Coordinates of C-alpha atoms in Angstrom, one line a residue:
X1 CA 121.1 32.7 133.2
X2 CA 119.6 36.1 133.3
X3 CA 122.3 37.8 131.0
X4 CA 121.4 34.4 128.3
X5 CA 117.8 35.3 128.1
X6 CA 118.9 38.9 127.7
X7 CA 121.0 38.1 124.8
X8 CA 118.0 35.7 123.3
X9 CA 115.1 38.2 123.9
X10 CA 117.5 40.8 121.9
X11 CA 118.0 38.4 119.4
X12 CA 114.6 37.4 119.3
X13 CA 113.2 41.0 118.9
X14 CA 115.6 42.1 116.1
X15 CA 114.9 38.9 114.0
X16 CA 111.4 39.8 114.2
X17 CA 111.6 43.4 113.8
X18 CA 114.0 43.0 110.5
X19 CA 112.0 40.3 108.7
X20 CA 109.0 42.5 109.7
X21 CA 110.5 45.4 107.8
X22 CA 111.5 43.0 105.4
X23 CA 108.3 42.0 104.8
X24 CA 106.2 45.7 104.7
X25 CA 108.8 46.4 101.9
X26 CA 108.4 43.6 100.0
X27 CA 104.2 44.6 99.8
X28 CA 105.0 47.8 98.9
X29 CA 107.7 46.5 96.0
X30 CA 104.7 46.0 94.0
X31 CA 104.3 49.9 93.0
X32 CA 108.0 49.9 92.4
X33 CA 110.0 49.4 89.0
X34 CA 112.4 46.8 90.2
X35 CA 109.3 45.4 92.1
X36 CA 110.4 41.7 90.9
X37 CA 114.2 41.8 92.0
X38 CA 113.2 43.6 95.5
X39 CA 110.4 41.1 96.0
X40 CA 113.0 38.4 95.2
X41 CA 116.3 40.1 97.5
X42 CA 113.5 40.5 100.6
X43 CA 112.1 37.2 100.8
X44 CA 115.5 35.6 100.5
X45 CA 116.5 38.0 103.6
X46 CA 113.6 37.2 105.4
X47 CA 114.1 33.1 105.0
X48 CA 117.4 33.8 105.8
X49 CA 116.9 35.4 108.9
X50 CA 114.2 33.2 110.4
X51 CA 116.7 30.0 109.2
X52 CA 119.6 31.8 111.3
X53 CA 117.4 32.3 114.6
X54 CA 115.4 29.1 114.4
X55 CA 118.8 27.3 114.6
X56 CA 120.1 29.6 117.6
X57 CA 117.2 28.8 119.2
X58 CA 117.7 24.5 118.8
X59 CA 121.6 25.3 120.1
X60 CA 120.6 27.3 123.3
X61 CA 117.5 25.2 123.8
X62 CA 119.8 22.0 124.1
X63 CA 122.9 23.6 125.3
X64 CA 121.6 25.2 129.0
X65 CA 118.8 25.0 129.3
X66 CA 116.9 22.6 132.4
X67 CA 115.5 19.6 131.2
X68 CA 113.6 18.4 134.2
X69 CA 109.9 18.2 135.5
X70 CA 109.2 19.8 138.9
X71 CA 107.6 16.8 140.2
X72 CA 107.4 17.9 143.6
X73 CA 104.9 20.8 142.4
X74 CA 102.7 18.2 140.0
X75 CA 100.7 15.5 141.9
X76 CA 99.4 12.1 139.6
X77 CA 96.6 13.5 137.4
X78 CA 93.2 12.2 139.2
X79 CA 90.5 10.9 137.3
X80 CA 88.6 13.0 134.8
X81 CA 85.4 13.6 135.9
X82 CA 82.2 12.5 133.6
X83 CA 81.7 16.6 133.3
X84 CA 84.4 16.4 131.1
X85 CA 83.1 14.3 128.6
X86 CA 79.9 15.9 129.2
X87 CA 81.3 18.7 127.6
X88 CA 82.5 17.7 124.9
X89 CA 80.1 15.2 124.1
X90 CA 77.2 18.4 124.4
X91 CA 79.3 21.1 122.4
X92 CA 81.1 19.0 119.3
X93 CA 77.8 16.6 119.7
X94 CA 80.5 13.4 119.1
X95 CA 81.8 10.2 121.6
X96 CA 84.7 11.3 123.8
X97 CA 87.4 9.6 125.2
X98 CA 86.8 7.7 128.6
X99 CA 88.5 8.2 131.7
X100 CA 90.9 4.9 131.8
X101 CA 91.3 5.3 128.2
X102 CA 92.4 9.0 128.9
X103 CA 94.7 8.0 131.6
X104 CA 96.2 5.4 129.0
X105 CA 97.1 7.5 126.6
X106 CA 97.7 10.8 127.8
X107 CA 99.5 12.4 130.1
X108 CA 99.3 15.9 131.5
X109 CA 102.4 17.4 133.2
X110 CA 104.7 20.4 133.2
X111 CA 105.9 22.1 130.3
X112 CA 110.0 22.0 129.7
X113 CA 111.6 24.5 128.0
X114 CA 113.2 22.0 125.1
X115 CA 109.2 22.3 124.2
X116 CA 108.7 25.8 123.6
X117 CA 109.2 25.7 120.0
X118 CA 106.6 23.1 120.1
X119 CA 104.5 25.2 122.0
X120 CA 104.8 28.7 119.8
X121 CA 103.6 26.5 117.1
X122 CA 100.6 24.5 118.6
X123 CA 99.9 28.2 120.2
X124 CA 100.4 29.8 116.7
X125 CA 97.9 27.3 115.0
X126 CA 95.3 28.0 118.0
X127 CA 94.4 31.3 117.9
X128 CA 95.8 32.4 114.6
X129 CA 94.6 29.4 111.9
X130 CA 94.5 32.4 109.3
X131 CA 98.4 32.4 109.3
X132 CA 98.5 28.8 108.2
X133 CA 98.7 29.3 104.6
X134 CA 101.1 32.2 104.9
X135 CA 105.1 31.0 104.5
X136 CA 106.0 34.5 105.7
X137 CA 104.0 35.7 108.7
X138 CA 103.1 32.3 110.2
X139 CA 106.9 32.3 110.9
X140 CA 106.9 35.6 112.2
X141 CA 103.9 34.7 114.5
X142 CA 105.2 31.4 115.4
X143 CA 108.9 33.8 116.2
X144 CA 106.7 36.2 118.6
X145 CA 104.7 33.7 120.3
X146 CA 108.4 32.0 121.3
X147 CA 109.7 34.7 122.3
X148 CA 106.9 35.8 125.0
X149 CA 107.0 32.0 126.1
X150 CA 110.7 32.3 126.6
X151 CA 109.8 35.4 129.0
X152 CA 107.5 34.1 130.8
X153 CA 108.9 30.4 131.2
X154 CA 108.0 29.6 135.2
X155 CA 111.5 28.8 136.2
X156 CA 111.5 26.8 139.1
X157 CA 111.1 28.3 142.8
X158 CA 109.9 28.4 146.1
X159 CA 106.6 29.4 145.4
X160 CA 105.7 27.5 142.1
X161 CA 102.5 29.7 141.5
X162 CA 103.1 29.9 138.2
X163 CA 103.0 26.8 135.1
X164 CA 103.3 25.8 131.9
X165 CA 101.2 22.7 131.6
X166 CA 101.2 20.2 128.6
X167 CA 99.0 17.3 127.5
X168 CA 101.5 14.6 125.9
X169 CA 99.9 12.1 123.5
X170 CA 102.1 8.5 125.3
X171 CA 101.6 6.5 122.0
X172 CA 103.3 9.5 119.3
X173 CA 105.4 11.1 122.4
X174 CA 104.0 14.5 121.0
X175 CA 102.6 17.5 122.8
X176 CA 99.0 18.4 121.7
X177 CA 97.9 20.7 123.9
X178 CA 99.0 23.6 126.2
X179 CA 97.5 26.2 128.7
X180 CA 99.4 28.7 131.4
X181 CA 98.4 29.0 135.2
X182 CA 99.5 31.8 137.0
X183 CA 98.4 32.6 139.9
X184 CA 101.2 35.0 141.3
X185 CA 100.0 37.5 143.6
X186 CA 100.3 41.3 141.6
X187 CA 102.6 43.7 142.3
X188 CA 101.6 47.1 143.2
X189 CA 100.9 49.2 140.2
X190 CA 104.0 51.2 138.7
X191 CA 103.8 54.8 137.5
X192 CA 106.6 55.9 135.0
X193 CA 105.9 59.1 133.8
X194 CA 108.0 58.2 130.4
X195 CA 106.0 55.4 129.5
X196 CA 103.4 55.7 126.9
X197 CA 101.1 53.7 129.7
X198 CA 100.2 55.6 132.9
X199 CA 100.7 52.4 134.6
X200 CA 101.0 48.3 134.2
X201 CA 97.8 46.5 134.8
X202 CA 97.7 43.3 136.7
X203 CA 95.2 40.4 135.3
X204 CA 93.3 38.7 138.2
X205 CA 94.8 35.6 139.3
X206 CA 95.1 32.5 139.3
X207 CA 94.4 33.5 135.7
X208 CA 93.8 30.3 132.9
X209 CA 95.2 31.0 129.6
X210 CA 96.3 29.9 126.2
X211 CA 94.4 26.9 126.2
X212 CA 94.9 25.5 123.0
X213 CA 94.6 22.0 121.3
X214 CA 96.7 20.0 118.4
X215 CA 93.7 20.3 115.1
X216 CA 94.3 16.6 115.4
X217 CA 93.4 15.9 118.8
X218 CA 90.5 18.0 119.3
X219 CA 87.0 16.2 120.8
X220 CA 89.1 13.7 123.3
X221 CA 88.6 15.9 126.5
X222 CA 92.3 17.1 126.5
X223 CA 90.8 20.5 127.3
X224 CA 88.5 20.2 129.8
X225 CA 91.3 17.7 131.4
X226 CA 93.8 20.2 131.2
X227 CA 90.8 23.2 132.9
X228 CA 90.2 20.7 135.8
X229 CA 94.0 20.0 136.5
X230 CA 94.6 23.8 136.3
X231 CA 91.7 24.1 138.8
X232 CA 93.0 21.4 141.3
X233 CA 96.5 22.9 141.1
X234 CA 94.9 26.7 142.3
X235 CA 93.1 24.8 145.2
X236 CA 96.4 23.6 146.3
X237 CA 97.9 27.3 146.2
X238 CA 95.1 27.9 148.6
X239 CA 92.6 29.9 145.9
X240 CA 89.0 29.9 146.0
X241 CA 88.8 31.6 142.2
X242 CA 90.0 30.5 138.9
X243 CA 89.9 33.8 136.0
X244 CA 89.9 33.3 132.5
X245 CA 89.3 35.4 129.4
X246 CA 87.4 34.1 126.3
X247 CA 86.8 36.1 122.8
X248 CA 83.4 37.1 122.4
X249 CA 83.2 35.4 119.2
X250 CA 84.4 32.1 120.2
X251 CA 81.1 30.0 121.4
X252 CA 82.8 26.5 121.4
X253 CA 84.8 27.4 124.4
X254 CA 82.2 29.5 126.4
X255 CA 80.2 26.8 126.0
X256 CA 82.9 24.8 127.5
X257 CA 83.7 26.8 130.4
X258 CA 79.9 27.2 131.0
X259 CA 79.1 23.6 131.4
X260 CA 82.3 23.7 133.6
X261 CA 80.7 26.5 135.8
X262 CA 82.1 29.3 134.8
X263 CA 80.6 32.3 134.5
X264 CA 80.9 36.0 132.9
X265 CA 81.6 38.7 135.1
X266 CA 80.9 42.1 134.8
X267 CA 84.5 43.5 135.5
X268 CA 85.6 46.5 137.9
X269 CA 88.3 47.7 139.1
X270 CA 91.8 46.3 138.0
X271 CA 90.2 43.6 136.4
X272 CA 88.1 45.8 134.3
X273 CA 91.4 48.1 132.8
X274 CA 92.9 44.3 132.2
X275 CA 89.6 44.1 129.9
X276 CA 90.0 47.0 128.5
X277 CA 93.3 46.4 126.8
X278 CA 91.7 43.2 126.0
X279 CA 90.2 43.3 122.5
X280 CA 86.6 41.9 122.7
X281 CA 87.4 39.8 125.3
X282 CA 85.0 38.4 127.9
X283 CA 85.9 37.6 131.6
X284 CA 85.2 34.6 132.9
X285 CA 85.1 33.0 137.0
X286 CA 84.8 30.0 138.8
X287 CA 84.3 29.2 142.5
X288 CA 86.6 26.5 143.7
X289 CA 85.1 24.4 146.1

């Protein structure tokens, strides 16, 4: 298993890396002579190449790859609490989905890794909607985000502190939304001297992230659903915090977390060189009770 991922993260990074190239060289084309025929070989290449990997990706995503929910790690999603359509209600200022209706036709479980494609994409559309008129570097982003969910995939173990979750519309059989839980305790810091980083920084944990929501399914509570089931799955790792970092710019969703309780932190420590490398990014926490 380990020396398949190896093989698809290598595959992964040079697909990205040459239709990159390919694509820096077809902007500078333009100051060229031939600047038409090089415009025309590059693009080809670079369609070419993201063809070839999206269909090595389908073979090894149906060929080996485990198909199954951890069910043991996933209790029956309780009942939504009215704070979630609270939320919603007070920040998009429209009627939300009820409770029962919620329950009837969604249903919020554990990611597999068939739906990572899926995911990239959903993720993709989230927190890059200025790629979604771009035929060339959506792909690319769509090609990166895969290939650090691929990484990461939360295989399954004794511990299970770590998950993919997924909010699956019943009536299309789609995913529409995804967020990441991982509240594995951090390793101690490691020094390599050769490394353009004097060390690897740990996020705090359980740490909440990638929260993101299908354009056509927004408004329906799927997000606060998906916070709260993140929330009761920390308590049940035993952890009396839930972290989460939010863009500065992005008022829909502190509002969100807000009404939900959270609040911004003035980081120290480890958490504040996780900030740091964290681009306008606000930290967020929540006492579980």
């Amino acid at each position: 298993k380990n020396s398949n991922r190896s093989r698809e993260r290598r595959a992964n990074s040079w697909c990205a890396g040459l239709v990159t190239n390919c694509s820096c060289l077809l902007l500078m084309s333009d100051i060229t002579k031939m600047g038409k025929l090089i415009r025309v070989a590059f693009l080809s290449a670079s369609f070419f190449f993201l063809s070839a990997r999206a269909l090595l990706t389908v073979g090894n995503l149906h060929q080996r790859r485990p198909t199954h929910v951890r069910a043991s790690c996933l209790k029956s999603m309780p009942a939504t609490s009215t704070t979630a359509s609270a939320i919603d209600k007070e920040t998009h200022g429209i009627d939300t989905t009820s409770t029962s209706q919620f329950q009837n036709e969604y249903t919020i479980r554990e990611a597999l890794y068939s739906e990572l494609q899926v995911i990239a994409s959903l993720v993709t559309a989230g927190f890059h909607p200025e790629l979604d008129s771009n035929p060339i570097l959506r792909p690319i982003r769509v090609l990166l985000e895969l290939d650090r969910l691929q990484n990461n995939f939360p295989y399954p173990s004794g511990e299970n502190r770590h998950l993919y979750l997924v909010c699956e519309a019943k009536k299309d059989k789609k995913v529409v939304a995804f967020c990441d839980i991982d509240a594995r305790i951090p390793a101690k810091k490691k020094e390599n001297p050769f490394s353009p980083f004097a060390s690897i920084v740990n996020r705090p944990h359980p740490y909440f992230s990638d929260l993101t929501v299908d354009p056509n399914y927004r408004r329906k509570g799927i997000a606060s659903a998906l916070v709260e089931e993140g929330e009761r799955l920390a308590k049940d790792m035993n952890c009396q915090e839930m972290y989460l970092g939010v863009a500065s710019t992005n008022t829909v969703a502190l509002d969100l977390y807000s009404n939900m309780g959270y609040e911004i932190i003035v980081p120290t420590g480890d958490i504040l060189e996780f900030v740091k490398r964290q681009e306008g990014v606000r930290m967020l926490r929540r006492t579980l009770n």
